[in-house]
Amino acid sequence: MRKINFFDTTLRDGEQSAGVNLNSQEKMEIAKQLERLGVDIMEAGFPASSKLDFLSVQNIAREVRNCSVTGLARSMKSDIDAAWEALKEGEEPRLHVFIATSPIHRLHKLKKTPEQVIQTAVDSVKYAADFFPIIQWSAEDACRTEWTFLAEIIEKVINAGARVINLPDTVGYNHPKEYGEMFSYMRENVPNIDKVILSAHCHDDLGMAVANSLSAIEHGAGQIEGTINGIGERAGNAALEEAAVALNIRSEYYKASSSLNLNEIKRTSDLVSRLTGMVIPGNKAIVGKNAFAHESGIHQDGVLKEKTTYEIISPELVGVSSNSLVLGKHSGRHAFRNKLEALGYLLTEDEFHRSFQSFKDLSEKKKEFTDEDLTAIVMEEKLSNGEAAYELRSLQVQFGTDNITTATVSMTDREKKVLHEAATGAGSVEAIYNTLERCIGTEIHLKDYRIQSNRSGRDAFAQVYVKIDFNGVESSGRGLAQDVLEASAKAYVNAVNRVLLFDQQQEPKASVSI
Ligand code: KIV
Ligand code: ZN
């Protein structure tokens, strides 16, 4: 079995997804979960892109000790300096430096000759080698680069000190056979190739990112890169959880393995989905809600007789528990703590206290709490940090098919002053948001609104995700409640609070071109 390194770029390439905007606390939460998942390398961001990204990479490098933390840099001294400053306190500082190599990029983006591209790449790797123990070099748009040119530049950057060579399919253009053959060609034609690990980085524009990554493994890649749930620019990146489970289930074919803790996959996937607001399609492989559901009579019959008739992956393998009923109204602190421990949550005392309080409040209206309910509560509390500028006190909505919908809200502001307002709207959510806008006294634009239930069943929690524009700052918010309208109000208030509480942190997304 060859061990394949898993390089996660959820916090860099994944965060480049349209509409995703994570704050530093959320990035840290994802980083810690990626550490538990057991990724070998974590790309925490692009330090030169903004002050915020720099600080977030620095905090993650300081905190995460069980995997190598890396950051992206263009082939320029200032980017490499920023990356070193951000990463130097990490357990194993690693630079990810890149330059575009394809004729399209050389001509139109870089406006450099092939010789100038080689010189820039070599100079940047040599410069970085004075600081970094490990340098990964990437040929952006490798798949649309002449293989002879690619082989030449790779040989030179290896001589300059690169230890990992990454060949990205930046635009998701290749099919698996072609992509694999590129790896074989480089292995056969670059004289010093045995000094490095080859890495695959695939985008999903034609829906082949995971297949291409697996093909690269078959052709000698020792590392693959991707994101959780496959999030990323345009159609996204290779979904790491899919590649890891494929290696596990088809180990006899690939003769390769990862060191991921597969039973952390579901938790990681849920966290990333919740924080990015990118909903996982029900039919998504491995983590979709239907991935293990057997609907047709023939399949159900088969599975009841023998699971393996229609089930190649057991849900438990990836951390999907089949255990449902757990706690109820009368469960105390002790049972609550035991259950959270069994679910694998590590909470601070403060987080535990807030989660328990929220469980108690919710149990006034709800009889039974499943694992999914408890997970939703804990995630909500972990991420709220217990801080709020505005707090919703009460909400009342009057709706009738023949009446004008009216909402009445009572909330407190930063100074704990109580605010009361009422407003109408064409529907209940609009009436609530018009009322909250009045309370807050600033024009707020709703840019996105999504509602989901946390599981099936009538008594499931409503989870609402919103994106707003508040004072010119884009912010997202989440709300969890038994009632959809309450969850909608909470999500809106949460989005406003995130602007106010992380005020000093708000910055537009990195505008540097890469
Ligand atoms: O897709 C790509 O080419 C990248 C590089 C910056 C590595 O993400
Ligand atoms: Zn990419």
Coordinates of C-alpha atoms and ligand atoms in Angstrom, one line a residue:
M1 CA 0.0 0.0 0.0
R2 CA 1.4 3.4 -0.9
K3 CA 0.4 6.1 1.5
I4 CA -1.1 9.1 -0.3
N5 CA -0.8 12.6 1.3
F6 CA -4.1 14.4 1.6
F7 CA -3.7 18.2 1.1
D8 CA -6.8 20.1 2.1
T9 CA -7.4 23.5 0.6
T10 CA -10.9 24.2 1.9
L11 CA -9.7 27.3 3.6
R12 CA -7.9 28.7 0.5
D13 CA -9.3 27.4 -2.8
G14 CA -12.6 26.4 -1.1
E15 CA -13.0 29.8 0.4
Q16 CA -12.7 31.3 -3.1
S17 CA -16.2 29.9 -3.8
A18 CA -18.6 32.6 -4.8
G19 CA -20.6 33.9 -1.8
V20 CA -18.4 32.2 0.8
N21 CA -17.0 34.5 3.4
L22 CA -15.6 32.9 6.6
N23 CA -14.5 34.9 9.5
S24 CA -11.3 34.0 11.4
Q25 CA -13.1 32.2 14.2
E26 CA -14.9 30.0 11.6
K27 CA -11.7 29.3 9.8
M28 CA -10.1 28.2 13.0
E29 CA -13.1 25.9 13.8
I30 CA -12.7 24.3 10.3
A31 CA -8.9 24.0 10.8
K32 CA -9.3 22.2 14.1
Q33 CA -11.8 19.8 12.5
L34 CA -9.5 19.2 9.5
E35 CA -6.8 18.3 12.1
R36 CA -9.1 15.8 13.7
L37 CA -10.0 14.4 10.3
G38 CA -6.2 13.8 9.9
V39 CA -5.3 15.7 6.7
D40 CA -1.6 15.7 6.1
I41 CA -1.4 19.2 4.9
M42 CA -3.8 22.1 5.3
E43 CA -3.6 25.2 3.2
A44 CA -4.9 27.8 5.6
G45 CA -5.1 30.7 3.2
F46 CA -3.2 33.2 1.0
P47 CA -1.3 35.4 3.5
A48 CA -0.4 38.2 1.1
S49 CA -3.9 38.6 -0.1
S50 CA -5.2 40.6 2.9
K51 CA -4.3 41.4 6.5
L52 CA -7.2 39.3 7.7
D53 CA -6.0 36.2 5.7
F54 CA -2.5 36.8 7.0
L55 CA -3.7 36.8 10.6
S56 CA -5.9 33.8 10.1
V57 CA -3.1 31.7 8.6
Q58 CA -0.8 32.8 11.4
N59 CA -3.3 31.8 14.1
I60 CA -4.0 28.4 12.5
A61 CA -0.2 27.7 12.0
R62 CA 0.3 28.5 15.8
E63 CA -2.6 26.3 16.9
V64 CA -2.6 23.3 14.6
R65 CA 0.2 20.9 15.6
N66 CA -0.7 17.6 14.0
C67 CA -0.4 18.5 10.4
S68 CA 1.7 20.7 8.2
V69 CA 0.1 24.1 7.6
T70 CA 0.8 25.9 4.4
G71 CA -0.1 29.1 2.7
L72 CA -0.2 30.2 -0.9
A73 CA 2.2 32.7 -2.5
R74 CA 2.7 34.1 -6.0
S75 CA 6.2 34.0 -7.4
M76 CA 7.2 37.3 -5.8
K77 CA 9.3 38.1 -2.8
S78 CA 6.6 40.1 -1.0
D79 CA 4.2 37.1 -1.1
I80 CA 6.9 34.7 0.1
D81 CA 7.9 37.1 2.9
A82 CA 4.3 37.4 4.0
A83 CA 3.9 33.6 3.9
W84 CA 7.0 33.1 6.0
E85 CA 5.9 35.6 8.6
A86 CA 2.5 33.9 8.8
L87 CA 3.8 30.3 8.9
K88 CA 7.1 30.4 10.7
E89 CA 5.7 29.3 14.0
G90 CA 4.0 26.3 12.6
E91 CA 4.9 22.7 13.3
E92 CA 6.3 22.2 9.8
P93 CA 6.2 25.5 7.8
R94 CA 5.6 24.8 4.2
L95 CA 5.3 27.2 1.3
H96 CA 3.0 26.7 -1.7
V97 CA 4.4 28.9 -4.4
F98 CA 3.0 29.0 -7.9
I99 CA 3.2 30.5 -11.4
A100 CA 1.1 29.9 -14.4
T101 CA 2.8 27.9 -17.2
S102 CA 0.3 27.5 -20.0
P103 CA 0.7 29.6 -23.2
I104 CA -2.7 31.2 -22.6
H105 CA -1.6 32.4 -19.2
R106 CA 1.9 33.3 -20.2
L107 CA 0.7 35.5 -23.0
H108 CA -2.4 37.1 -21.7
K109 CA -2.0 37.1 -17.9
L110 CA 1.7 37.2 -17.2
K111 CA 2.9 38.7 -20.4
K112 CA 6.1 36.8 -20.1
T113 CA 8.1 34.7 -22.4
P114 CA 8.7 31.0 -21.5
E115 CA 12.2 31.8 -20.5
Q116 CA 11.0 34.6 -18.2
V117 CA 8.5 32.3 -16.6
I118 CA 11.2 29.7 -15.9
Q119 CA 13.5 32.4 -14.4
T120 CA 10.7 33.8 -12.2
A121 CA 9.8 30.4 -10.9
V122 CA 13.4 29.4 -10.2
D123 CA 14.2 32.7 -8.5
S124 CA 11.1 32.4 -6.2
V125 CA 11.9 28.9 -5.2
K126 CA 15.6 29.7 -4.5
Y127 CA 14.5 32.8 -2.5
A128 CA 12.0 30.7 -0.4
A129 CA 14.5 27.9 0.2
D130 CA 16.4 30.2 2.6
F131 CA 13.4 30.2 4.9
F132 CA 11.2 27.2 4.3
P133 CA 12.1 23.6 5.1
I134 CA 9.5 22.4 2.5
I135 CA 8.5 24.1 -0.7
Q136 CA 5.7 23.0 -2.9
W137 CA 5.8 24.4 -6.4
S138 CA 2.6 24.5 -8.6
A139 CA 2.4 25.0 -12.3
E140 CA -1.0 26.8 -12.6
D141 CA -2.9 25.6 -15.7
A142 CA -0.5 22.7 -16.1
C143 CA -3.0 20.7 -18.1
R144 CA -3.0 23.3 -20.9
T145 CA 0.8 23.6 -20.9
E146 CA 3.1 22.0 -23.4
W147 CA 4.5 18.8 -21.7
T148 CA 8.0 19.5 -22.9
F149 CA 8.0 23.0 -21.4
L150 CA 6.4 21.6 -18.2
A151 CA 9.2 19.0 -17.9
E152 CA 11.9 21.7 -18.4
I153 CA 10.5 24.0 -15.8
I154 CA 9.9 21.2 -13.3
E155 CA 13.5 20.0 -13.6
K156 CA 14.7 23.5 -12.9
V157 CA 12.5 24.2 -9.9
I158 CA 13.5 20.9 -8.3
N159 CA 17.1 21.9 -8.7
A160 CA 16.2 25.2 -7.0
G161 CA 14.8 23.4 -4.0
A162 CA 11.2 22.4 -4.6
R163 CA 10.2 19.2 -2.8
V164 CA 6.6 18.8 -4.0
I165 CA 5.5 19.4 -7.6
N166 CA 1.9 20.1 -8.1
L167 CA 0.3 19.8 -11.5
P168 CA -3.2 21.5 -11.3
D169 CA -6.0 21.1 -13.7
T170 CA -6.9 24.7 -12.9
V171 CA -9.9 24.9 -15.3
G172 CA -11.1 21.3 -15.0
Y173 CA -10.2 20.5 -18.6
N174 CA -8.6 17.1 -18.7
H175 CA -10.2 13.6 -18.7
P176 CA -8.7 11.0 -16.4
K177 CA -6.6 9.2 -19.0
E178 CA -5.0 12.4 -20.2
Y179 CA -4.4 13.7 -16.7
G180 CA -2.8 10.4 -15.6
E181 CA -0.6 10.3 -18.7
M182 CA 0.8 13.8 -17.9
F183 CA 2.0 12.4 -14.6
S184 CA 3.6 9.4 -16.3
Y185 CA 5.3 11.6 -18.9
M186 CA 6.8 13.8 -16.2
R187 CA 8.0 10.7 -14.3
E188 CA 9.7 9.4 -17.4
N189 CA 11.1 12.7 -18.7
V190 CA 12.2 14.8 -15.8
P191 CA 15.6 13.4 -14.7
N192 CA 15.5 14.5 -11.1
I193 CA 11.8 13.6 -10.5
D194 CA 12.5 11.0 -7.9
K195 CA 13.5 13.8 -5.5
V196 CA 10.0 15.0 -5.2
I197 CA 6.4 14.0 -4.4
L198 CA 4.0 14.6 -7.3
S199 CA 0.7 16.2 -6.4
A200 CA -2.7 16.4 -8.2
H201 CA -5.0 19.4 -7.9
C202 CA -8.2 19.1 -9.9
H203 CA -11.2 21.4 -10.5
D204 CA -14.6 20.0 -11.4
D205 CA -15.7 22.0 -14.4
L206 CA -16.5 18.8 -16.4
G207 CA -17.4 16.8 -13.3
M208 CA -14.1 14.8 -13.4
A209 CA -12.1 16.2 -10.5
V210 CA -12.2 13.1 -8.3
A211 CA -11.7 10.7 -11.2
N212 CA -8.7 12.8 -12.4
S213 CA -7.2 12.8 -8.9
L214 CA -7.5 9.0 -8.6
S215 CA -6.0 8.6 -12.1
A216 CA -3.1 10.7 -11.0
I217 CA -2.6 8.4 -8.0
E218 CA -2.6 5.4 -10.4
H219 CA 0.1 7.2 -12.4
G220 CA 2.4 7.9 -9.5
A221 CA 1.1 11.0 -7.7
G222 CA 1.9 10.7 -3.9
Q223 CA -0.4 13.6 -2.9
I224 CA -3.8 14.8 -3.9
E225 CA -5.4 18.2 -3.2
G226 CA -9.0 19.1 -2.7
T227 CA -11.7 20.5 -0.5
I228 CA -14.4 19.1 1.8
N229 CA -17.6 18.7 0.0
G230 CA -15.7 19.7 -3.2
I231 CA -16.4 23.4 -2.6
G232 CA -14.3 25.9 -4.6
E233 CA -14.2 28.3 -7.5
R234 CA -16.8 27.7 -10.2
A235 CA -17.8 24.0 -10.1
G236 CA -15.4 23.5 -7.2
N237 CA -12.4 21.2 -6.4
A238 CA -12.0 17.5 -6.0
A239 CA -14.0 16.4 -3.0
L240 CA -11.4 14.9 -0.6
E241 CA -13.9 12.8 1.3
E242 CA -14.9 11.1 -2.0
A243 CA -11.3 10.3 -2.9
A244 CA -10.5 9.0 0.6
V245 CA -13.4 6.7 0.7
A246 CA -12.7 5.5 -2.9
L247 CA -9.1 4.6 -1.8
N248 CA -10.5 2.7 1.2
I249 CA -13.3 0.8 -0.5
R250 CA -11.2 0.0 -3.6
S251 CA -7.9 -0.5 -1.9
E252 CA -7.3 -3.8 -3.7
Y253 CA -7.5 -1.8 -7.0
Y254 CA -5.6 1.4 -6.0
K255 CA -3.1 -0.3 -3.7
A256 CA -2.9 3.1 -1.9
S257 CA -4.4 4.5 1.3
S258 CA -4.9 7.8 3.1
S259 CA -4.4 8.3 6.8
L260 CA -7.7 10.2 7.2
N261 CA -9.9 9.2 10.1
L262 CA -12.8 8.4 7.9
N263 CA -15.3 8.4 10.7
E264 CA -14.7 12.2 11.0
I265 CA -15.9 12.8 7.5
K266 CA -19.6 13.4 8.2
R267 CA -18.8 15.9 11.0
T268 CA -16.3 17.7 8.9
S269 CA -18.7 17.9 6.0
D270 CA -21.5 19.2 8.1
L271 CA -19.3 21.9 9.7
V272 CA -18.1 23.1 6.3
S273 CA -21.6 23.1 4.9
R274 CA -23.0 25.0 7.9
L275 CA -20.3 27.6 8.0
T276 CA -20.0 28.3 4.3
G277 CA -23.8 28.1 3.7
M278 CA -23.1 25.7 0.8
V279 CA -25.9 23.1 1.0
I280 CA -24.9 19.6 0.2
P281 CA -27.1 18.0 -2.5
G282 CA -29.0 15.0 -1.2
N283 CA -27.5 12.7 -3.8
K284 CA -23.9 13.8 -3.2
A285 CA -21.6 10.8 -2.9
I286 CA -20.5 9.9 0.7
V287 CA -22.1 12.9 2.6
G288 CA -25.4 13.6 0.8
K289 CA -28.4 12.8 2.9
N290 CA -29.5 10.1 0.5
A291 CA -26.1 8.5 0.1
F292 CA -27.1 5.6 2.3
A293 CA -30.9 5.6 1.7
H294 CA -32.5 2.7 -0.1
E295 CA -35.8 3.8 -1.6
S296 CA -37.0 1.2 -4.1
G297 CA -38.7 -1.9 -2.9
I298 CA -36.3 -4.2 -4.7
H299 CA -33.3 -2.5 -3.1
Q300 CA -34.9 -2.4 0.4
D301 CA -35.6 -6.1 0.1
G302 CA -32.1 -6.8 -1.0
V303 CA -30.5 -4.8 1.8
L304 CA -32.7 -6.5 4.4
K305 CA -31.6 -9.9 3.2
E306 CA -27.9 -8.9 2.9
K307 CA -26.6 -5.4 3.2
T308 CA -23.9 -5.8 0.6
T309 CA -26.4 -6.4 -2.2
Y310 CA -26.8 -2.6 -2.6
E311 CA -24.5 -1.1 0.0
I312 CA -20.7 -0.8 -0.8
I313 CA -20.0 1.7 2.0
S314 CA -21.3 1.4 5.5
P315 CA -22.6 4.7 6.9
E316 CA -20.7 4.1 10.1
L317 CA -17.4 4.1 8.1
V318 CA -17.8 7.9 7.5
G319 CA -19.3 8.8 10.8
V320 CA -23.0 8.6 10.0
S321 CA -24.6 7.1 13.0
S322 CA -27.8 5.1 12.8
N323 CA -28.5 5.7 16.4
S324 CA -31.5 8.0 16.6
L325 CA -33.4 8.6 19.8
V326 CA -31.2 10.0 22.5
L327 CA -32.2 12.7 25.0
G328 CA -35.4 14.3 26.2
K329 CA -36.9 17.0 28.3
H330 CA -35.9 15.4 31.5
S331 CA -32.3 14.6 30.6
G332 CA -29.9 16.3 32.9
R333 CA -26.4 17.8 32.6
H334 CA -24.7 14.5 33.2
A335 CA -26.6 12.7 30.4
F336 CA -26.1 15.7 28.1
R337 CA -22.3 15.7 28.7
N338 CA -22.0 12.0 28.2
K339 CA -23.9 12.1 25.0
L340 CA -21.8 15.0 23.6
E341 CA -18.7 13.1 24.5
A342 CA -20.0 10.0 22.7
L343 CA -20.7 12.2 19.7
G344 CA -17.1 13.3 19.9
Y345 CA -17.6 17.0 20.7
L346 CA -14.8 18.7 22.7
L347 CA -16.4 21.7 24.3
T348 CA -15.0 24.3 26.6
E349 CA -17.0 24.7 29.9
D350 CA -18.5 27.9 28.5
E351 CA -19.6 26.2 25.3
F352 CA -21.0 23.3 27.2
H353 CA -22.9 25.6 29.5
R354 CA -24.5 27.5 26.6
S355 CA -25.3 24.3 24.7
F356 CA -27.0 22.8 27.7
Q357 CA -29.0 26.0 28.3
S358 CA -30.1 26.0 24.7
F359 CA -31.0 22.3 24.9
K360 CA -33.1 23.1 28.0
D361 CA -34.8 26.1 26.3
L362 CA -35.6 24.1 23.3
S363 CA -36.9 21.1 25.3
E364 CA -39.8 23.3 26.5
K365 CA -41.3 22.8 23.0
K366 CA -39.7 19.6 21.9
K367 CA -39.9 16.1 23.4
E368 CA -37.1 14.1 21.8
F369 CA -33.6 15.1 20.7
T370 CA -31.7 12.9 18.1
D371 CA -28.0 13.0 17.5
E372 CA -28.6 15.4 14.6
D373 CA -30.6 17.8 16.9
L374 CA -27.8 17.8 19.5
T375 CA -25.2 18.4 16.8
A376 CA -27.2 21.3 15.4
I377 CA -27.4 22.8 18.9
V378 CA -23.7 22.4 19.7
M379 CA -22.6 23.8 16.4
E380 CA -24.8 26.8 16.8
E381 CA -23.5 27.5 20.3
K382 CA -19.8 26.8 19.5
L383 CA -20.0 29.3 16.7
S384 CA -22.0 32.0 18.3
N385 CA -19.2 32.5 20.8
G386 CA -21.9 33.7 23.3
E387 CA -21.5 37.3 22.0
A388 CA -24.2 39.4 20.5
A389 CA -24.8 43.1 19.9
Y390 CA -28.5 42.8 19.2
E391 CA -30.5 40.1 20.9
L392 CA -34.0 38.9 19.9
R393 CA -36.3 38.9 22.8
S394 CA -39.7 38.1 21.3
L395 CA -41.3 37.8 17.9
Q396 CA -44.9 37.7 16.9
V397 CA -46.3 37.3 13.4
Q398 CA -49.8 37.7 12.2
F399 CA -50.5 35.9 9.0
G400 CA -53.7 35.1 7.2
T401 CA -54.3 34.4 3.5
D402 CA -56.6 37.4 3.3
N403 CA -54.8 39.7 5.7
I404 CA -51.8 42.0 5.6
T405 CA -49.0 40.2 7.3
T406 CA -47.6 42.0 10.3
A407 CA -44.6 41.3 12.5
T408 CA -43.9 42.7 16.0
V409 CA -40.5 42.4 17.4
S410 CA -38.8 43.1 20.7
M411 CA -35.0 43.1 20.9
T412 CA -32.2 44.6 22.9
D413 CA -29.2 46.5 21.5
R414 CA -25.6 46.7 22.5
E415 CA -26.5 48.9 25.5
K416 CA -29.2 46.5 26.5
K417 CA -31.8 49.1 25.6
V418 CA -35.1 47.4 24.7
L419 CA -36.4 48.1 21.2
H420 CA -40.0 47.5 20.0
E421 CA -41.2 47.7 16.5
A422 CA -43.8 46.5 14.1
A423 CA -44.0 46.4 10.3
T424 CA -45.9 44.8 7.5
G425 CA -44.7 42.8 4.5
A426 CA -46.0 40.8 1.6
G427 CA -45.1 37.6 3.5
S428 CA -44.1 36.6 7.0
V429 CA -40.3 36.7 6.4
E430 CA -40.5 40.0 4.7
A431 CA -42.6 41.5 7.6
I432 CA -40.0 40.2 10.1
Y433 CA -37.1 41.6 8.2
N434 CA -38.8 45.0 7.7
T435 CA -39.4 45.1 11.4
L436 CA -35.8 44.1 12.3
E437 CA -34.5 46.7 9.9
R438 CA -36.6 49.4 11.7
C439 CA -35.2 48.3 15.1
I440 CA -31.7 48.4 13.9
G441 CA -32.2 51.7 12.1
T442 CA -30.0 51.0 9.0
E443 CA -30.9 49.9 5.5
I444 CA -30.2 46.2 5.2
H445 CA -30.3 44.4 1.9
L446 CA -31.1 40.7 1.9
K447 CA -28.9 39.0 -0.7
D448 CA -29.6 35.3 -0.1
Y449 CA -32.1 33.3 2.1
R450 CA -32.0 29.6 2.5
I451 CA -34.0 27.3 4.7
Q452 CA -33.3 23.7 5.5
S453 CA -34.5 21.2 8.2
N454 CA -31.7 19.6 10.1
R455 CA -33.2 16.1 9.6
S456 CA -36.5 14.5 8.6
G457 CA -39.6 14.5 10.8
R458 CA -42.2 17.1 11.7
D459 CA -40.4 18.2 14.8
A460 CA -37.0 18.8 13.0
F461 CA -35.2 22.1 13.6
A462 CA -35.4 24.8 11.0
Q463 CA -32.0 26.1 9.9
V464 CA -31.9 29.3 8.1
Y465 CA -28.9 30.8 6.3
V466 CA -29.0 34.5 5.1
K467 CA -26.6 36.8 3.4
I468 CA -27.1 40.5 3.9
D469 CA -25.5 43.8 2.9
F470 CA -25.2 45.9 6.0
N471 CA -23.6 49.3 5.7
G472 CA -21.8 48.1 2.5
V473 CA -20.4 45.1 4.2
E474 CA -21.5 41.6 3.1
S475 CA -22.2 39.3 6.0
S476 CA -23.8 35.9 6.4
G477 CA -25.8 34.6 9.4
R478 CA -27.4 31.4 10.7
G479 CA -30.4 30.8 12.8
L480 CA -31.6 27.6 14.4
A481 CA -35.1 27.2 16.0
Q482 CA -38.0 24.9 16.2
D483 CA -40.0 27.4 14.2
V484 CA -39.0 28.6 10.7
L485 CA -39.9 32.2 11.4
E486 CA -37.9 32.4 14.6
A487 CA -35.0 30.7 12.8
S488 CA -35.3 33.3 10.0
A489 CA -35.3 36.2 12.5
K490 CA -32.3 34.7 14.3
A491 CA -30.3 34.3 11.1
Y492 CA -30.9 37.9 10.2
V493 CA -29.9 39.2 13.6
N494 CA -26.8 36.9 13.6
A495 CA -25.7 38.4 10.3
V496 CA -26.0 41.9 11.6
N497 CA -24.1 40.9 14.8
R498 CA -21.3 39.4 12.8
V499 CA -20.7 42.8 11.1
L500 CA -20.8 44.6 14.4
L501 CA -18.8 42.2 16.5
F502 CA -16.2 41.5 13.8
D503 CA -16.3 45.1 12.6
Q504 CA -12.6 45.6 12.7
Q505 CA -12.1 42.4 10.9
Q506 CA -14.4 43.1 7.9
E507 CA -12.5 43.4 4.7
P508 CA -13.5 42.7 1.2
K509 CA -12.4 39.3 -0.1
A510 CA -8.9 39.2 -1.5
S511 CA -8.8 41.2 -4.6
V512 CA -5.3 40.2 -5.7
S513 CA -5.4 38.2 -8.9
I514 CA -3.8 34.8 -8.8
Ligands
KIV1 O1 -6.2 25.6 -9.4 C1 -5.1 26.1 -9.3 O2 -4.3 26.2 -10.3 C2 -4.6 26.6 -8.0 C3 -3.2 27.0 -7.9 C4 -3.1 28.3 -7.3 C5 -2.5 25.9 -7.2 O3 -5.4 26.7 -7.1
ZN2 ZN -7.3 25.5 -7.6

